[in-house]
mmCIF file of C-alpha atoms in Angstrom:
data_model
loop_
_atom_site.group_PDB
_atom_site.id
_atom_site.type_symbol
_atom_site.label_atom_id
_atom_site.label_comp_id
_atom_site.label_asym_id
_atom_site.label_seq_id
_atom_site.Cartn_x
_atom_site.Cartn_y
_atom_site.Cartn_z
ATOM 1 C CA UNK A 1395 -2.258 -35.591 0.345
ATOM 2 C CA UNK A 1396 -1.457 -39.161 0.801
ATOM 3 C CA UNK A 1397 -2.299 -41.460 -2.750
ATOM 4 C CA UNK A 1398 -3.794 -44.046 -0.743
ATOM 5 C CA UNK A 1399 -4.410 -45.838 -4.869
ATOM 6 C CA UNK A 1400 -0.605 -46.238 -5.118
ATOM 7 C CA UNK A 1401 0.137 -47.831 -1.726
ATOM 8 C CA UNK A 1402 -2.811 -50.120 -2.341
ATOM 9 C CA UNK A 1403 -0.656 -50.864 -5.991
ATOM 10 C CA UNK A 1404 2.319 -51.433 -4.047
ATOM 11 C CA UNK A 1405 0.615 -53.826 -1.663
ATOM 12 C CA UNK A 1406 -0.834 -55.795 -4.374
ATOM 13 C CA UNK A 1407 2.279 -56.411 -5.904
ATOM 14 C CA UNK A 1408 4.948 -56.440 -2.941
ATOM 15 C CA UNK A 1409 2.947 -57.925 0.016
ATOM 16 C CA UNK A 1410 0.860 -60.920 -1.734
ATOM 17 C CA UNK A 1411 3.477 -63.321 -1.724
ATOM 18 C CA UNK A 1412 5.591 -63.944 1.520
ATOM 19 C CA UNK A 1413 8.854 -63.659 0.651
ATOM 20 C CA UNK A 1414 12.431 -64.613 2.360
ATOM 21 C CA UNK A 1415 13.146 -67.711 4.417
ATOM 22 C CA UNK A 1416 11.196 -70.492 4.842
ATOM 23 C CA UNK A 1417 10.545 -71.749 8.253
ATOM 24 C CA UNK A 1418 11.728 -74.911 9.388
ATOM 25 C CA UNK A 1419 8.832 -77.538 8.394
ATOM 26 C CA UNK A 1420 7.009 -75.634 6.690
ATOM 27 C CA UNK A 1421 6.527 -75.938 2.531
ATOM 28 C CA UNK A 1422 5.583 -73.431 -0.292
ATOM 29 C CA UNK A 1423 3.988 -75.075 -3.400
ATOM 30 C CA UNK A 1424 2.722 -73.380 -6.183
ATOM 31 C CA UNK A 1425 -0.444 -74.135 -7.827
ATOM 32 C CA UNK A 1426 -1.501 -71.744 -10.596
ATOM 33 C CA UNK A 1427 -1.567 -68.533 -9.707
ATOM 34 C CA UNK A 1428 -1.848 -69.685 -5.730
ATOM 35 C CA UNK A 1429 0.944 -70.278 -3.296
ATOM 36 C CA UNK A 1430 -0.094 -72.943 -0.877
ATOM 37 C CA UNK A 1431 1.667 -73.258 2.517
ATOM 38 C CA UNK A 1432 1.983 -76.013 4.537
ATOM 39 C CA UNK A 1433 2.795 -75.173 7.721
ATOM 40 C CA UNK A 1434 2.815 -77.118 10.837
ATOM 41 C CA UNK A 1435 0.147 -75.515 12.285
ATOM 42 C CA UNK A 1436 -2.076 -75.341 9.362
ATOM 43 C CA UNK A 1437 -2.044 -74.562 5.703
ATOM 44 C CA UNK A 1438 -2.254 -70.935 4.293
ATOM 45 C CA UNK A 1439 -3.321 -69.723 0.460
ATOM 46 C CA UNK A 1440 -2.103 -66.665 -0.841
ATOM 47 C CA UNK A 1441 -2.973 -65.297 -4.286
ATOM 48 C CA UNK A 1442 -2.857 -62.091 -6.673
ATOM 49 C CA UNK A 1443 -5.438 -59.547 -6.561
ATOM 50 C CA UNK A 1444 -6.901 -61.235 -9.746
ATOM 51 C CA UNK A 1445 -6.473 -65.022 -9.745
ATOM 52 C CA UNK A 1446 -7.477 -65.536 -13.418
ATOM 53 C CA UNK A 1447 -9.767 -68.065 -13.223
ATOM 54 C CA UNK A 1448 -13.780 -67.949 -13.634
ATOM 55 C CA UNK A 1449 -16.260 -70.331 -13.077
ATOM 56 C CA UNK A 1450 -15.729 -74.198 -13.165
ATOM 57 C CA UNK A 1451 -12.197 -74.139 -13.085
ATOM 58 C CA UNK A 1452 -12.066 -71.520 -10.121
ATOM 59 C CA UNK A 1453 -14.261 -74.103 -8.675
ATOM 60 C CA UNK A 1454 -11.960 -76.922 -9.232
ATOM 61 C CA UNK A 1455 -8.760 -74.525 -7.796
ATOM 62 C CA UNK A 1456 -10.574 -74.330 -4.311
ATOM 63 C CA UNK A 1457 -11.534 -77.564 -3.909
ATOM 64 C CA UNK A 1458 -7.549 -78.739 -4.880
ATOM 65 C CA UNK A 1459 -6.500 -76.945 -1.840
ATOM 66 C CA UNK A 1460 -9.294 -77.844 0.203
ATOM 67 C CA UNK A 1461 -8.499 -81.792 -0.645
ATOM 68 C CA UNK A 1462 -5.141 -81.294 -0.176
ATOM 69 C CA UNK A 1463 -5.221 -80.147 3.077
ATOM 70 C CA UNK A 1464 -7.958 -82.782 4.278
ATOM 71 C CA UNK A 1465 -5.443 -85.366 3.024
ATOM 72 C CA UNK A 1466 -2.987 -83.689 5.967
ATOM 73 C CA UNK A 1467 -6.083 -83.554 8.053
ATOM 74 C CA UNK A 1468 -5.175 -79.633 8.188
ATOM 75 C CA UNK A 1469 -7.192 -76.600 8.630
ATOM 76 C CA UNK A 1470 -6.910 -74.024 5.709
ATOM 77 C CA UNK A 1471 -7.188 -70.736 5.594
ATOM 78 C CA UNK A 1472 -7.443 -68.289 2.353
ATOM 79 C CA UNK A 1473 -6.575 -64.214 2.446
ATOM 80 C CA UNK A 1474 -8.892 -62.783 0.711
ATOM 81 C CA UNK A 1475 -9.178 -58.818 0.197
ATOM 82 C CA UNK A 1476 -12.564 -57.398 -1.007
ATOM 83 C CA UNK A 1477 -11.110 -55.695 -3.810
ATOM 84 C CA UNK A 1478 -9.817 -59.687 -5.489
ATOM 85 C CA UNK A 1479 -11.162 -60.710 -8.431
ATOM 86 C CA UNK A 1480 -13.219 -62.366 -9.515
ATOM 87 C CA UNK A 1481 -16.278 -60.780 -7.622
ATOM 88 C CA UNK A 1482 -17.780 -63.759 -6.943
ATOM 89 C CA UNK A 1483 -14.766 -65.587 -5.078
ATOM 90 C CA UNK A 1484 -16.195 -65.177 -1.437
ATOM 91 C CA UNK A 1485 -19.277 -66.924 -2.741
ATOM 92 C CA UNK A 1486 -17.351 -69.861 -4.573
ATOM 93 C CA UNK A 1487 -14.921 -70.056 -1.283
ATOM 94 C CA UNK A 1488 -17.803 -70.911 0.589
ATOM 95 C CA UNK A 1489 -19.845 -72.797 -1.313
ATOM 96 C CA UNK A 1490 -16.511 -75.400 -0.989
ATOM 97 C CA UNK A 1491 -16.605 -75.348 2.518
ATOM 98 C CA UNK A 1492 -14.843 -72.217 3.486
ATOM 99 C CA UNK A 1493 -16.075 -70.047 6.514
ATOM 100 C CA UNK A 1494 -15.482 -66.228 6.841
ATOM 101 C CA UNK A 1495 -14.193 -65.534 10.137
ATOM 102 C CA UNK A 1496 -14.166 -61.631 10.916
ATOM 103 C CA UNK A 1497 -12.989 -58.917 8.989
ATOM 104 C CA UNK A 1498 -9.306 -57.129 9.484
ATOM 105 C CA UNK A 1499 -8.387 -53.442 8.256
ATOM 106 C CA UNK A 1500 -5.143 -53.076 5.732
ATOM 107 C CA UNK A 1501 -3.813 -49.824 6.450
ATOM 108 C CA UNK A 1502 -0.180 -48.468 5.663
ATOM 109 C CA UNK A 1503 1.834 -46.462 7.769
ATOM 110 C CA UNK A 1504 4.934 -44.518 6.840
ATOM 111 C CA UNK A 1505 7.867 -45.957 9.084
ATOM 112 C CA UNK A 1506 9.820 -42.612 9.373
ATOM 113 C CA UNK A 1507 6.598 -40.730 10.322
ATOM 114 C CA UNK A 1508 5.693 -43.250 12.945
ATOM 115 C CA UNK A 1509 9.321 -44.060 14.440
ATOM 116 C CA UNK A 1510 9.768 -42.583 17.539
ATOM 117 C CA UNK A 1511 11.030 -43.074 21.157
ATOM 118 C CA UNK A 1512 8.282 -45.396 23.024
ATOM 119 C CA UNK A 1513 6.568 -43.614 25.630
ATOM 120 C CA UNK A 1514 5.789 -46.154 28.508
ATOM 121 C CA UNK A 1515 3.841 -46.294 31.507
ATOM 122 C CA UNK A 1516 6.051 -46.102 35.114
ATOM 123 C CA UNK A 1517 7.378 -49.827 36.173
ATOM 124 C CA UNK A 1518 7.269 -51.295 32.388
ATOM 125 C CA UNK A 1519 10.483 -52.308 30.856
ATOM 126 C CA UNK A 1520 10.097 -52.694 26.810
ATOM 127 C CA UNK A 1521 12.726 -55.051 25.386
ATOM 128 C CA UNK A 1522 13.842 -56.931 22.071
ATOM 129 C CA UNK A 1523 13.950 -60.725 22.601
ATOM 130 C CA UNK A 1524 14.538 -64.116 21.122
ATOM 131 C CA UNK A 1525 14.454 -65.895 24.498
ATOM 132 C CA UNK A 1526 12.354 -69.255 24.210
ATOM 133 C CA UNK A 1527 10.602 -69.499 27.753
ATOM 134 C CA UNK A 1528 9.455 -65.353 26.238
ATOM 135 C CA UNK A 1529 8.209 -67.284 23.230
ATOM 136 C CA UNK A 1530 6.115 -69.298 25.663
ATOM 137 C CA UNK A 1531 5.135 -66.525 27.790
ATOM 138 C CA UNK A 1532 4.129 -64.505 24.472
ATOM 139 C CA UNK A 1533 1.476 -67.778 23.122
ATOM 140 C CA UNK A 1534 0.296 -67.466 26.998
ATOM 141 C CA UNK A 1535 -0.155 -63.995 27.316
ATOM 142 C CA UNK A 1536 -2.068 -64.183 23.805
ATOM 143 C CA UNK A 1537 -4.062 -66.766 24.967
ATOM 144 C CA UNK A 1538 -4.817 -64.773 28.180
ATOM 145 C CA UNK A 1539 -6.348 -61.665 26.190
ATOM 146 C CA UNK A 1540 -8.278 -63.453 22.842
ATOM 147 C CA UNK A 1541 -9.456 -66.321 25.157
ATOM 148 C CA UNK A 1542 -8.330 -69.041 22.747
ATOM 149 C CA UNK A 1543 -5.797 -71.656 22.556
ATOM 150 C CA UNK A 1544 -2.712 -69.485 21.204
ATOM 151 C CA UNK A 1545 0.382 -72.048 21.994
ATOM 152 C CA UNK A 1546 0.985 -73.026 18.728
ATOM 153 C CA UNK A 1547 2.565 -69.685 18.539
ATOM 154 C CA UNK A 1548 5.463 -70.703 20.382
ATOM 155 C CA UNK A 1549 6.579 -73.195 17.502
ATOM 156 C CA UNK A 1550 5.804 -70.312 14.938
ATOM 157 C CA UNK A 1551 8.125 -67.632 16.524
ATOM 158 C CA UNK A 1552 10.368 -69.970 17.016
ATOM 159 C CA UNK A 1553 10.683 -71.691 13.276
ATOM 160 C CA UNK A 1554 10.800 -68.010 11.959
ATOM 161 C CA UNK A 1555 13.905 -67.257 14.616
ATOM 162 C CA UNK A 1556 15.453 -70.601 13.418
ATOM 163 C CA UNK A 1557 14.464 -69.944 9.584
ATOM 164 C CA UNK A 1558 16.581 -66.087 9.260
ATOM 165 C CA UNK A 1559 16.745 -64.542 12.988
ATOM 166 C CA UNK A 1560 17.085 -61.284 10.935
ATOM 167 C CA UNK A 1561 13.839 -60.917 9.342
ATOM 168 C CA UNK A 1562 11.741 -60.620 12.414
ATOM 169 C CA UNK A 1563 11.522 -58.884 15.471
ATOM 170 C CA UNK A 1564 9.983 -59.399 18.602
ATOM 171 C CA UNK A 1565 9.251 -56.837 21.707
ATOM 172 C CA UNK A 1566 7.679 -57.711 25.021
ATOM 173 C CA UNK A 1567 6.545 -54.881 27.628
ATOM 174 C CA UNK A 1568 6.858 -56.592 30.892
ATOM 175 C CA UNK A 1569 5.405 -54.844 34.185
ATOM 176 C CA UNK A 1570 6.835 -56.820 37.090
ATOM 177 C CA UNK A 1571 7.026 -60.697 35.860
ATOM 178 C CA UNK A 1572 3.637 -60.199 33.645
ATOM 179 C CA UNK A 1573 4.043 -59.590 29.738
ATOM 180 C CA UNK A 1574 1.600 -56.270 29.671
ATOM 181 C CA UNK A 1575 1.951 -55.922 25.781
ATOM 182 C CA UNK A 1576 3.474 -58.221 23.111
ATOM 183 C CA UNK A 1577 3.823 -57.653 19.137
ATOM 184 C CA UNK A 1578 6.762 -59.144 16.339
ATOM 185 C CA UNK A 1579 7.547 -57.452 12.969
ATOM 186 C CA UNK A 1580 8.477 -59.139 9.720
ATOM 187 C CA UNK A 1581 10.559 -57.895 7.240
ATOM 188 C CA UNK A 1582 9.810 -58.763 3.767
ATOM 189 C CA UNK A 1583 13.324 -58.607 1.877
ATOM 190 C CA UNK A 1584 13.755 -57.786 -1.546
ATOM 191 C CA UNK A 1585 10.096 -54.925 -0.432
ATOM 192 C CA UNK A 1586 9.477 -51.689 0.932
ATOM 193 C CA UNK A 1587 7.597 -53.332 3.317
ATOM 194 C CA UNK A 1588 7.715 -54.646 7.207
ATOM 195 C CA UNK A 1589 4.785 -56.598 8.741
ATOM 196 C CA UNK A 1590 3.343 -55.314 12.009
ATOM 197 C CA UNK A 1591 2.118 -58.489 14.045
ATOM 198 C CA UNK A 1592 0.865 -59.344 17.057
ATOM 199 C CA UNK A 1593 0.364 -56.612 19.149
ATOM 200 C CA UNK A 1594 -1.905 -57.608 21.855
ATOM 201 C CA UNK A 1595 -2.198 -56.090 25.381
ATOM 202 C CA UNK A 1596 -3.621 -57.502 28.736
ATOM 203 C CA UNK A 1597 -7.239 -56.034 29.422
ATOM 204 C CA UNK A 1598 -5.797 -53.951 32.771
ATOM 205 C CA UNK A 1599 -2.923 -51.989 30.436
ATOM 206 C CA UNK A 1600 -5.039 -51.311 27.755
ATOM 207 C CA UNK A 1601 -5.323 -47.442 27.446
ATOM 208 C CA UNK A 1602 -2.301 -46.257 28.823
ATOM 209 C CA UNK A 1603 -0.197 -46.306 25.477
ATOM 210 C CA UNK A 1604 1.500 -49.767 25.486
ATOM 211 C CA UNK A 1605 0.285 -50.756 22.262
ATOM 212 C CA UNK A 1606 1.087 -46.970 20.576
ATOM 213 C CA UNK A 1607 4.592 -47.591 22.143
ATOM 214 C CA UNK A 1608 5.288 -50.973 20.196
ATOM 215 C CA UNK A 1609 3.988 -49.060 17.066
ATOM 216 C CA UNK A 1610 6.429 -46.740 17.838
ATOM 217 C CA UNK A 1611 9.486 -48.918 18.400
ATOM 218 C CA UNK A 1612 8.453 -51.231 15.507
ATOM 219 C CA UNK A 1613 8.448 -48.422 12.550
ATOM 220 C CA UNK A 1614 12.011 -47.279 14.631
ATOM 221 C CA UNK A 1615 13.282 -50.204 14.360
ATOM 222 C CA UNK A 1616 11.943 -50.383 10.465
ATOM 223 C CA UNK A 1617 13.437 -47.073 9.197
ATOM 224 C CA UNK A 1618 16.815 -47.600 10.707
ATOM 225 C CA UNK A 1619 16.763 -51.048 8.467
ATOM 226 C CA UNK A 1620 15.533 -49.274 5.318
ATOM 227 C CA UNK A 1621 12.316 -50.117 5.067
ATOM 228 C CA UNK A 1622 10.118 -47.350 4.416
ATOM 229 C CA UNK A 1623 6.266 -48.976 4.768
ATOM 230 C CA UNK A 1624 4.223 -50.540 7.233
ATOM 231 C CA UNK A 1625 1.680 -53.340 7.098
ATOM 232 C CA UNK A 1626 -1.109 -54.028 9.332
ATOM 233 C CA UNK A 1627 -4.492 -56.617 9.598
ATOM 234 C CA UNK A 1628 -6.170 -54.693 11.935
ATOM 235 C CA UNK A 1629 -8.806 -55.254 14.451
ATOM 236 C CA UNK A 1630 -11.372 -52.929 15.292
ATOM 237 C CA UNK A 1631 -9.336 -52.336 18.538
ATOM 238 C CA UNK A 1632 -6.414 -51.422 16.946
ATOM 239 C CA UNK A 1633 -7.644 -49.734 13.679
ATOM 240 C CA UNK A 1634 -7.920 -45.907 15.444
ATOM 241 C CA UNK A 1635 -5.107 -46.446 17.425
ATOM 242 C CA UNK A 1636 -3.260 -46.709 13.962
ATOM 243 C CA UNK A 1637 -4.702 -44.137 12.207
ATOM 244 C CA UNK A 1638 -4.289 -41.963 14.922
ATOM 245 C CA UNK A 1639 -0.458 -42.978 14.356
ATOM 246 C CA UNK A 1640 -0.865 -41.723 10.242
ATOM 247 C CA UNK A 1641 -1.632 -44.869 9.096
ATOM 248 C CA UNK A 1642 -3.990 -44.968 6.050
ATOM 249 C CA UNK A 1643 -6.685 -47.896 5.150
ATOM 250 C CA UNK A 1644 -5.909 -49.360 1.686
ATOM 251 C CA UNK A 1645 -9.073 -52.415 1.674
ATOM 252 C CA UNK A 1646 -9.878 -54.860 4.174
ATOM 253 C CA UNK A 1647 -9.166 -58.587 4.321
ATOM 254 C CA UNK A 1648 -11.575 -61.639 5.270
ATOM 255 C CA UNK A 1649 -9.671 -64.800 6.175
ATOM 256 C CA UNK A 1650 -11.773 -67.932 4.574
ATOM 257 C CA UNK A 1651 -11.337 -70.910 6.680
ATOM 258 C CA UNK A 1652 -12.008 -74.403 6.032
ATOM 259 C CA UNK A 1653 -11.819 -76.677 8.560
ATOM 260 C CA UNK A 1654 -11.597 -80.431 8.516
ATOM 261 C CA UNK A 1655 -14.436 -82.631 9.242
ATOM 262 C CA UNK A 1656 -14.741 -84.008 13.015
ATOM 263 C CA UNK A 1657 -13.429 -87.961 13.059
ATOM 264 C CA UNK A 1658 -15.993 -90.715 13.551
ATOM 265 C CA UNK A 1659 -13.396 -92.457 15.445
#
């Protein structure tokens, strides 16, 4: 029987706080108990499970980050688990302006139980790369599948390449000259744990095992580094795929974004 309470522990206290290199650009500032990142992109808020602040001056927390990023005329978005305390933080994040945008699944996977040699479709090729025109063709392929603008992930892959090309990995499964599946990995030194990102596959692969492949490769790849736990925000896609793989849910995470106002210009 897996204790699904003590991997939740070790999440809370291993996988709250990015850890490791700092991309190029990009700045971590501590306020409190929050880490704020400023990004290029946009700005990012992690926190412990309990931030340790009530009332008024939780208040004035949010609206600190929420005023700092309007100053950089930045989106912001805050991680927030439903488990975090205080209970009534998703009602104070959006009475400052902050937006829910769907819910993920946190589930943990054991890397040596999911490692294994990918299994892959006839005429797809999966490979390890750090190529820059793959970069591009990974933001375009994402694009492709969630119907949004996704090029801004170029610039992200590549600042965490640039920032330590050893704590992430990225795989591409290419049928002919289209990218079929794409997903990275993060290590997070000093942890247990990796980071599985990313992994998105083109409408007319789905089904056929691409996306349990990079699963596959990624915890492979994981266990012969060390690292014994995985880490996915799931969708509702890729949540059975996952547990189908062992992977256990721990809580489930909201992303809060606030957004700056349109110009009048």
């Amino acid at each position: 029987m897996v204790d699904t309470a003590a991997l939740l522990d070790a999440y809370d206290k291993r996988m709250r706080m990015p850890g490791g290199a700092v991309p190029p650009g990009t700045t971590h500032e501590h306020d409190g108990p929050l880490l704020r990142i400023a990004a290029p992109d946009m700005g990012h808020l992690r926190a412990p499970r309990d931030v340790g602040v009530t009332g008024s001056e939780l208040n004035r927390l949010i609206a600190r980050q929420r005023d700092y990023f309007q100053a950089r005329g930045q989106a912001v978005e805050w991680k927030y688990r439903t488990h975090d305390l205080p209970a009534d933080l998703p009602e104070r994040l959006t009475a400052a302006g902050f937006v829910p945008e769907r819910s993920s699944t946190v589930l943990i996977g054991f890397a040596d139980h999911a490692a294994a040699e990918p299994v892959l479709p006839d005429g797809v090729v999966l490979r390890r790369t750090t190529d820059p025109d793959d970069l591009r063709r990974i933001a375009d392929q994402q694009t492709e599948v969630w119907g949004f603008d996704c090029s801004w992930l170029t610039d992200v892959l590549a600042s965490r390449i640039a920032a330590d090309p050893g704590q992430i990995a990225i795989f591409v499964a290419e049928a002919g000259d289209r990218l079929a599946c794409t997903a990275w990995m993060i290590y997070q030194p000093g942890t247990e744990f990796v980071a599985l990102l990313g992994g998105t596959t083109l409408p007319e692969w789905q089904g056929r095992g691409l996306y349990r492949a990079m699963i596959a490769v990624r915890a492979r790849e994981a266990a012969d580094h060390g690292y014994r736990l995985l880490h996915v925000d799931a969708s509702p896609d890729s949540a059975p795929i996952l547990r189908r793989c062992g992977f256990h849910e721990i809580t489930t995470s909201v992303h809060y974004q606030w957004t700056p106002p349109a110009s009048d210009a």
